[in-house]
Amino acid sequence: MHRTADLLAPHGPAAVPAAATELVEAGADTLLLACTGLTTIGIRPLLEGRLSVPAVDAVLAAGLMASYARIR
């Protein structure tokens, strides 16, 4: 992956779990998804289900925090 558009290429969706697997095998216990393209392809649930570690989507987390700020 070199650009966000690569996530939509035929090889894109398969490359993400492969890279995430390498991170978990290296000791990661949480995945932080910082690319907005990962939100676009909806990869978070697949990663959590396949790798059994939490995956935090930065876009969704920011939206949640913004909604808390509106409640106050």
N, CA, C and O atoms as a printed pandas DataFrame, in Angstrom:
     atom_number atom_name residue_name chain_id  residue_number  x_coord  y_coord  z_coord
0              1         N          MET        A               1    0.828   -1.168    0.000
1              2        CA          MET        A               1    0.000    0.000    0.000
2              3         C          MET        A               1    0.882    1.246    0.000
3              4         O          MET        A               1    1.781    1.401    0.827
4              5         N          HIS        A               2    0.596    2.115   -0.947
5              6        CA          HIS        A               2    1.332    3.375   -1.017
6              7         C          HIS        A               2    0.387    4.577   -0.983
7              8         O          HIS        A               2    0.783    5.676   -0.594
8              9         N          ARG        A               3   -0.863    4.357   -1.394
9             10        CA          ARG        A               3   -1.866    5.426   -1.409
10            11         C          ARG        A               3   -3.185    4.841   -0.912
11            12         O          ARG        A               3   -3.398    3.630   -0.973
12            13         N          THR        A               4   -4.048    5.691   -0.430
13            14        CA          THR        A               4   -5.357    5.242    0.026
14            15         C          THR        A               4   -6.108    4.521   -1.083
15            16         O          THR        A               4   -6.808    3.543   -0.822
16            17         N          ALA        A               5   -5.969    4.992   -2.315
17            18        CA          ALA        A               5   -6.658    4.366   -3.448
18            19         C          ALA        A               5   -6.251    2.905   -3.626
19            20         O          ALA        A               5   -7.016    2.113   -4.177
20            21         N          ASP        A               6   -5.054    2.541   -3.165
21            22        CA          ASP        A               6   -4.612    1.146   -3.271
22            23         C          ASP        A               6   -5.532    0.199   -2.491
23            24         O          ASP        A               6   -5.634   -0.981   -2.826
24            25         N          LEU        A               7   -6.191    0.707   -1.466
25            26        CA          LEU        A               7   -7.101   -0.123   -0.677
26            27         C          LEU        A               7   -8.285   -0.607   -1.510
27            28         O          LEU        A               7   -8.888   -1.635   -1.199
28            29         N          LEU        A               8   -8.615    0.125   -2.557
29            30        CA          LEU        A               8   -9.743   -0.244   -3.406
30            31         C          LEU        A               8   -9.316   -1.083   -4.609
31            32         O          LEU        A               8  -10.158   -1.536   -5.385
32            33         N          ALA        A               9   -8.037   -1.286   -4.759
33            34        CA          ALA        A               9   -7.527   -2.141   -5.841
34            35         C          ALA        A               9   -7.821   -3.598   -5.503
35            36         O          ALA        A               9   -8.059   -3.924   -4.340
36            37         N          PRO        A              10   -7.808   -4.473   -6.494
37            38        CA          PRO        A              10   -8.125   -5.889   -6.227
38            39         C          PRO        A              10   -7.293   -6.519   -5.106
39            40         O          PRO        A              10   -7.803   -7.356   -4.362
40            41         N          HIS        A              11   -6.037   -6.134   -4.977
41            42        CA          HIS        A              11   -5.179   -6.719   -3.942
42            43         C          HIS        A              11   -5.300   -6.003   -2.600
43            44         O          HIS        A              11   -4.799   -6.504   -1.593
44            45         N          GLY        A              12   -5.946   -4.857   -2.564
45            46        CA          GLY        A              12   -6.009   -4.024   -1.364
46            47         C          GLY        A              12   -6.622   -4.665   -0.140
47            48         O          GLY        A              12   -5.968   -4.748    0.899
48            49         N          PRO        A              13   -7.870   -5.124   -0.232
49            50        CA          PRO        A              13   -8.499   -5.682    0.961
50            51         C          PRO        A              13   -7.757   -6.883    1.556
51            52         O          PRO        A              13   -7.818   -7.090    2.768
52            53         N          ALA        A              14   -7.076   -7.657    0.760
53            54        CA          ALA        A              14   -6.325   -8.814    1.279
54            55         C          ALA        A              14   -5.006   -8.384    1.919
55            56         O          ALA        A              14   -4.505   -9.059    2.818
56            57         N          ALA        A              15   -4.445   -7.276    1.465
57            58        CA          ALA        A              15   -3.160   -6.815    1.993
58            59         C          ALA        A              15   -3.278   -6.312    3.430
59            60         O          ALA        A              15   -2.335   -6.444    4.211
60            61         N          VAL        A              16   -4.415   -5.744    3.779
61            62        CA          VAL        A              16   -4.579   -5.174    5.119
62            63         C          VAL        A              16   -4.547   -6.259    6.198
63            64         O          VAL        A              16   -3.764   -6.136    7.140
64            65         N          PRO        A              17   -5.357   -7.312    6.106
65            66        CA          PRO        A              17   -5.271   -8.352    7.138
66            67         C          PRO        A              17   -3.896   -9.020    7.183
67            68         O          PRO        A              17   -3.433   -9.414    8.253
68            69         N          ALA        A              18   -3.251   -9.147    6.042
69            70        CA          ALA        A              18   -1.912   -9.750    6.027
70            71         C          ALA        A              18   -0.933   -8.893    6.821
71            72         O          ALA        A              18   -0.156   -9.421    7.617
72            73         N          ALA        A              19   -0.959   -7.590    6.618
73            74        CA          ALA        A              19   -0.077   -6.678    7.358
74            75         C          ALA        A              19   -0.437   -6.660    8.838
75            76         O          ALA        A              19    0.447   -6.649    9.694
76            77         N          ALA        A              20   -1.734   -6.659    9.142
77            78        CA          ALA        A              20   -2.175   -6.658   10.542
78            79         C          ALA        A              20   -1.749   -7.939   11.249
79            80         O          ALA        A              20   -1.373   -7.906   12.421
80            81         N          THR        A              21   -1.807   -9.057   10.550
81            82        CA          THR        A              21   -1.370  -10.330   11.126
82            83         C          THR        A              21    0.100  -10.262   11.499
83            84         O          THR        A              21    0.493  -10.741   12.563
84            85         N          GLU        A              22    0.911   -9.675   10.638
85            86        CA          GLU        A              22    2.337   -9.523   10.942
86            87         C          GLU        A              22    2.544   -8.691   12.206
87            88         O          GLU        A              22    3.407   -9.003   13.026
88            89         N          LEU        A              23    1.751   -7.633   12.358
89            90        CA          LEU        A              23    1.879   -6.787   13.545
90            91         C          LEU        A              23    1.514   -7.549   14.817
91            92         O          LEU        A              23    2.213   -7.450   15.826
92            93         N          VAL        A              24    0.427   -8.306   14.768
93            94        CA          VAL        A              24   -0.006   -9.079   15.940
94            95         C          VAL        A              24    1.027  -10.158   16.263
95            96         O          VAL        A              24    1.353  -10.380   17.429
96            97         N          GLU        A              25    1.532  -10.817   15.245
97            98        CA          GLU        A              25    2.567  -11.840   15.470
98            99         C          GLU        A              25    3.836  -11.246   16.063
99           100         O          GLU        A              25    4.582  -11.938   16.756
100          101         N          ALA        A              26    4.084   -9.969   15.796
101          102        CA          ALA        A              26    5.257   -9.279   16.350
102          103         C          ALA        A              26    5.003   -8.753   17.757
103          104         O          ALA        A              26    5.905   -8.200   18.386
104          105         N          GLY        A              27    3.765   -8.924   18.259
105          106        CA          GLY        A              27    3.480   -8.534   19.635
106          107         C          GLY        A              27    2.435   -7.457   19.840
107          108         O          GLY        A              27    2.125   -7.119   20.982
108          109         N          ALA        A              28    1.882   -6.907   18.771
109          110        CA          ALA        A              28    0.849   -5.875   18.935
110          111         C          ALA        A              28   -0.377   -6.481   19.612
111          112         O          ALA        A              28   -0.821   -7.569   19.243
112          113         N          ASP        A              29   -0.923   -5.774   20.604
113          114        CA          ASP        A              29   -2.130   -6.264   21.266
114          115         C          ASP        A              29   -3.349   -5.404   20.950
115          116         O          ASP        A              29   -4.461   -5.708   21.380
116          117         N          THR        A              30   -3.132   -4.335   20.200
117          118        CA          THR        A              30   -4.199   -3.446   19.735
118          119         C          THR        A              30   -3.760   -2.874   18.391
119          120         O          THR        A              30   -2.586   -2.562   18.191
120          121         N          LEU        A              31   -4.717   -2.740   17.471
121          122        CA          LEU        A              31   -4.432   -2.131   16.174
122          123         C          LEU        A              31   -5.073   -0.751   16.129
123          124         O          LEU        A              31   -6.261   -0.613   16.424
124          125         N          LEU        A              32   -4.314    0.260   15.769
125          126        CA          LEU        A              32   -4.831    1.619   15.636
126          127         C          LEU        A              32   -4.883    1.950   14.156
127          128         O          LEU        A              32   -3.850    2.088   13.502
128          129         N          LEU        A              33   -6.086    2.075   13.637
129          130        CA          LEU        A              33   -6.293    2.312   12.206
130          131         C          LEU        A              33   -6.327    3.817   11.950
131          132         O          LEU        A              33   -7.333    4.470   12.228
132          133         N          ALA        A              34   -5.254    4.360   11.432
133          134        CA          ALA        A              34   -5.144    5.805   11.271
134          135         C          ALA        A              34   -5.506    6.297    9.881
135          136         O          ALA        A              34   -5.713    7.496    9.693
136          137         N          CYS        A              35   -5.587    5.411    8.909
137          138        CA          CYS        A              35   -5.890    5.808    7.532
138          139         C          CYS        A              35   -7.416    5.850    7.335
139          140         O          CYS        A              35   -8.111    4.885    7.655
140          141         N          THR        A              36   -7.922    6.948    6.817
141          142        CA          THR        A              36   -9.367    7.049    6.591
142          143         C          THR        A              36   -9.864    6.037    5.571
143          144         O          THR        A              36  -11.042    5.679    5.569
144          145         N          GLY        A              37   -8.968    5.575    4.703
145          146        CA          GLY        A              37   -9.347    4.559    3.729
146          147         C          GLY        A              37   -9.730    3.241    4.390
147          148         O          GLY        A              37  -10.538    2.487    3.848
148          149         N          LEU        A              38   -9.159    2.962    5.552
149          150        CA          LEU        A              38   -9.510    1.743    6.277
150          151         C          LEU        A              38  -10.948    1.825    6.788
151          152         O          LEU        A              38  -11.632    0.807    6.887
152          153         N          THR        A              39  -11.402    3.024    7.110
153          154        CA          THR        A              39  -12.804    3.217    7.477
154          155         C          THR        A              39  -13.681    2.980    6.254
155          156         O          THR        A              39  -14.723    2.331    6.343
156          157         N          THR        A              40  -13.256    3.505    5.127
157          158        CA          THR        A              40  -14.018    3.374    3.887
158          159         C          THR        A              40  -14.258    1.918    3.504
159          160         O          THR        A              40  -15.353    1.561    3.068
160          161         N          ILE        A              41  -13.237    1.079    3.665
161          162        CA          ILE        A              41  -13.418   -0.326    3.294
162          163         C          ILE        A              41  -14.007   -1.160    4.435
163          164         O          ILE        A              41  -14.250   -2.355    4.265
164          165         N          GLY        A              42  -14.238   -0.539    5.590
165          166        CA          GLY        A              42  -14.904   -1.225    6.702
166          167         C          GLY        A              42  -14.143   -2.431    7.227
167          168         O          GLY        A              42  -14.747   -3.468    7.502
168          169         N          ILE        A              43  -12.851   -2.316    7.367
169          170        CA          ILE        A              43  -12.001   -3.456    7.713
170          171         C          ILE        A              43  -11.959   -3.777    9.215
171          172         O          ILE        A              43  -11.583   -4.889    9.584
172          173         N          ARG        A              44  -12.330   -2.841   10.080
173          174        CA          ARG        A              44  -12.184   -3.026   11.523
174          175         C          ARG        A              44  -12.830   -4.305   12.046
175          176         O          ARG        A              44  -12.156   -5.069   12.736
176          177         N          PRO        A              45  -14.102   -4.577   11.754
177          178        CA          PRO        A              45  -14.708   -5.808   12.300
178          179         C          PRO        A              45  -14.009   -7.081   11.812
179          180         O          PRO        A              45  -13.878   -8.048   12.562
180          181         N          LEU        A              46  -13.566   -7.076   10.562
181          182        CA          LEU        A              46  -12.879   -8.243   10.035
182          183         C          LEU        A              46  -11.567   -8.483   10.785
183          184         O          LEU        A              46  -11.246   -9.620   11.131
184          185         N          LEU        A              47  -10.810   -7.411   11.035
185          186        CA          LEU        A              47   -9.550   -7.557   11.753
186          187         C          LEU        A              47   -9.776   -8.065   13.170
187          188         O          LEU        A              47   -9.076   -8.966   13.632
188          189         N          GLU        A              48  -10.752   -7.487   13.854
189          190        CA          GLU        A              48  -11.030   -7.932   15.221
190          191         C          GLU        A              48  -11.459   -9.393   15.256
191          192         O          GLU        A              48  -11.030  -10.150   16.128
192          193         N          GLY        A              49  -12.292   -9.784   14.325
193          194        CA          GLY        A              49  -12.770  -11.162   14.286
194          195         C          GLY        A              49  -11.679  -12.151   13.932
195          196         O          GLY        A              49  -11.614  -13.242   14.498
196          197         N          ARG        A              50  -10.835  -11.778   13.008
197          198        CA          ARG        A              50   -9.804  -12.686   12.536
198          199         C          ARG        A              50   -8.606  -12.769   13.484
199          200         O          ARG        A              50   -8.007  -13.831   13.649
200          201         N          LEU        A              51   -8.265  -11.636   14.104
201          202        CA          LEU        A              51   -7.032  -11.580   14.894
202          203         C          LEU        A              51   -7.264  -11.554   16.401
203          204         O          LEU        A              51   -6.310  -11.672   17.170
204          205         N          SER        A              52   -8.498  -11.403   16.829
205          206        CA          SER        A              52   -8.855  -11.400   18.260
206          207         C          SER        A              52   -8.109  -10.343   19.069
207          208         O          SER        A              52   -7.743  -10.577   20.221
208          209         N          VAL        A              53   -7.888   -9.180   18.460
209          210        CA          VAL        A              53   -7.348   -8.025   19.175
210          211         C          VAL        A              53   -8.247   -6.834   18.857
211          212         O          VAL        A              53   -8.862   -6.800   17.792
212          213         N          PRO        A              54   -8.335   -5.860   19.758
213          214        CA          PRO        A              54   -9.122   -4.670   19.450
214          215         C          PRO        A              54   -8.500   -3.888   18.295
215          216         O          PRO        A              54   -7.278   -3.805   18.176
216          217         N          ALA        A              55   -9.346   -3.323   17.459
217          218        CA          ALA        A              55   -8.905   -2.436   16.380
218          219         C          ALA        A              55   -9.650   -1.117   16.563
219          220         O          ALA        A              55  -10.881   -1.090   16.532
220          221         N          VAL        A              56   -8.922   -0.038   16.752
221          222        CA          VAL        A              56   -9.507    1.278   16.985
222          223         C          VAL        A              56   -9.465    2.059   15.681
223          224         O          VAL        A              56   -8.390    2.328   15.145
224          225         N          ASP        A              57  -10.626    2.419   15.177
225          226        CA          ASP        A              57  -10.740    3.203   13.948
226          227         C          ASP        A              57  -10.707    4.684   14.331
227          228         O          ASP        A              57  -11.597    5.159   15.036
228          229         N          ALA        A              58   -9.699    5.408   13.875
229          230        CA          ALA        A              58   -9.525    6.814   14.256
230          231         C          ALA        A              58  -10.703    7.684   13.845
231          232         O          ALA        A              58  -11.076    8.597   14.582
232          233         N          VAL        A              59  -11.297    7.422   12.688
233          234        CA          VAL        A              59  -12.430    8.226   12.223
234          235         C          VAL        A              59  -13.637    8.006   13.134
235          236         O          VAL        A              59  -14.276    8.964   13.568
236          237         N          LEU        A              60  -13.941    6.749   13.420
237          238        CA          LEU        A              60  -15.081    6.457   14.291
238          239         C          LEU        A              60  -14.833    6.945   15.708
239          240         O          LEU        A              60  -15.753    7.446   16.354
240          241         N          ALA        A              61  -13.611    6.808   16.203
241          242        CA          ALA        A              61  -13.284    7.284   17.547
242          243         C          ALA        A              61  -13.425    8.799   17.635
243          244         O          ALA        A              61  -13.931    9.318   18.631
244          245         N          ALA        A              62  -12.985    9.507   16.607
245          246        CA          ALA        A              62  -13.113   10.971   16.603
246          247         C          ALA        A              62  -14.582   11.383   16.582
247          248         O          ALA        A              62  -14.982   12.325   17.266
248          249         N          GLY        A              63  -15.370   10.678   15.802
249          250        CA          GLY        A              63  -16.805   10.982   15.764
250          251         C          GLY        A              63  -17.468   10.746   17.107
251          252         O          GLY        A              63  -18.313   11.532   17.534
252          253         N          LEU        A              64  -17.089    9.667   17.772
253          254        CA          LEU        A              64  -17.638    9.377   19.092
254          255         C          LEU        A              64  -17.264   10.471   20.084
255          256         O          LEU        A              64  -18.109   10.940   20.846
256          257         N          MET        A              65  -16.001   10.873   20.072
257          258        CA          MET        A              65  -15.566   11.934   20.987
258          259         C          MET        A              65  -16.287   13.252   20.679
259          260         O          MET        A              65  -16.639   13.989   21.600
260          261         N          ALA        A              66  -16.505   13.550   19.422
261          262        CA          ALA        A              66  -17.216   14.770   19.053
262          263         C          ALA        A              66  -18.657   14.714   19.547
263          264         O          ALA        A              66  -19.212   15.727   19.971
264          265         N          SER        A              67  -19.257   13.534   19.491
265          266        CA          SER        A              67  -20.648   13.411   19.955
266          267         C          SER        A              67  -20.716   13.602   21.474
267          268         O          SER        A              67  -21.689   14.162   21.980
268          269         N          TYR        A              68  -19.701   13.146   22.200
269          270        CA          TYR        A              68  -19.675   13.383   23.652
270          271         C          TYR        A              68  -19.557   14.865   23.956
271          272         O          TYR        A              68  -20.174   15.352   24.904
272          273         N          ALA        A              69  -18.779   15.584   23.171
273          274        CA          ALA        A              69  -18.613   17.022   23.390
274          275         C          ALA        A              69  -19.924   17.760   23.177
275          276         O          ALA        A              69  -20.180   18.762   23.845
276          277         N          ARG        A              70  -20.758   17.286   22.262
277          278        CA          ARG        A              70  -22.047   17.933   21.997
278          279         C          ARG        A              70  -23.036   17.707   23.139
279          280         O          ARG        A              70  -23.912   18.539   23.375
280          281         N          ILE        A              71  -22.901   16.600   23.839
281          282        CA          ILE        A              71  -23.830   16.282   24.931
282          283         C          ILE        A              71  -23.640   17.194   26.112
283          284         O          ILE        A              71  -24.605   17.528   26.799
284          285         N          ARG        A              72  -22.432   17.600   26.360
285          286        CA          ARG        A              72  -22.137   18.428   27.540
286          287         C          ARG        A              72  -22.765   19.725   27.433
287          288         O          ARG        A              72  -22.626   20.554   28.333
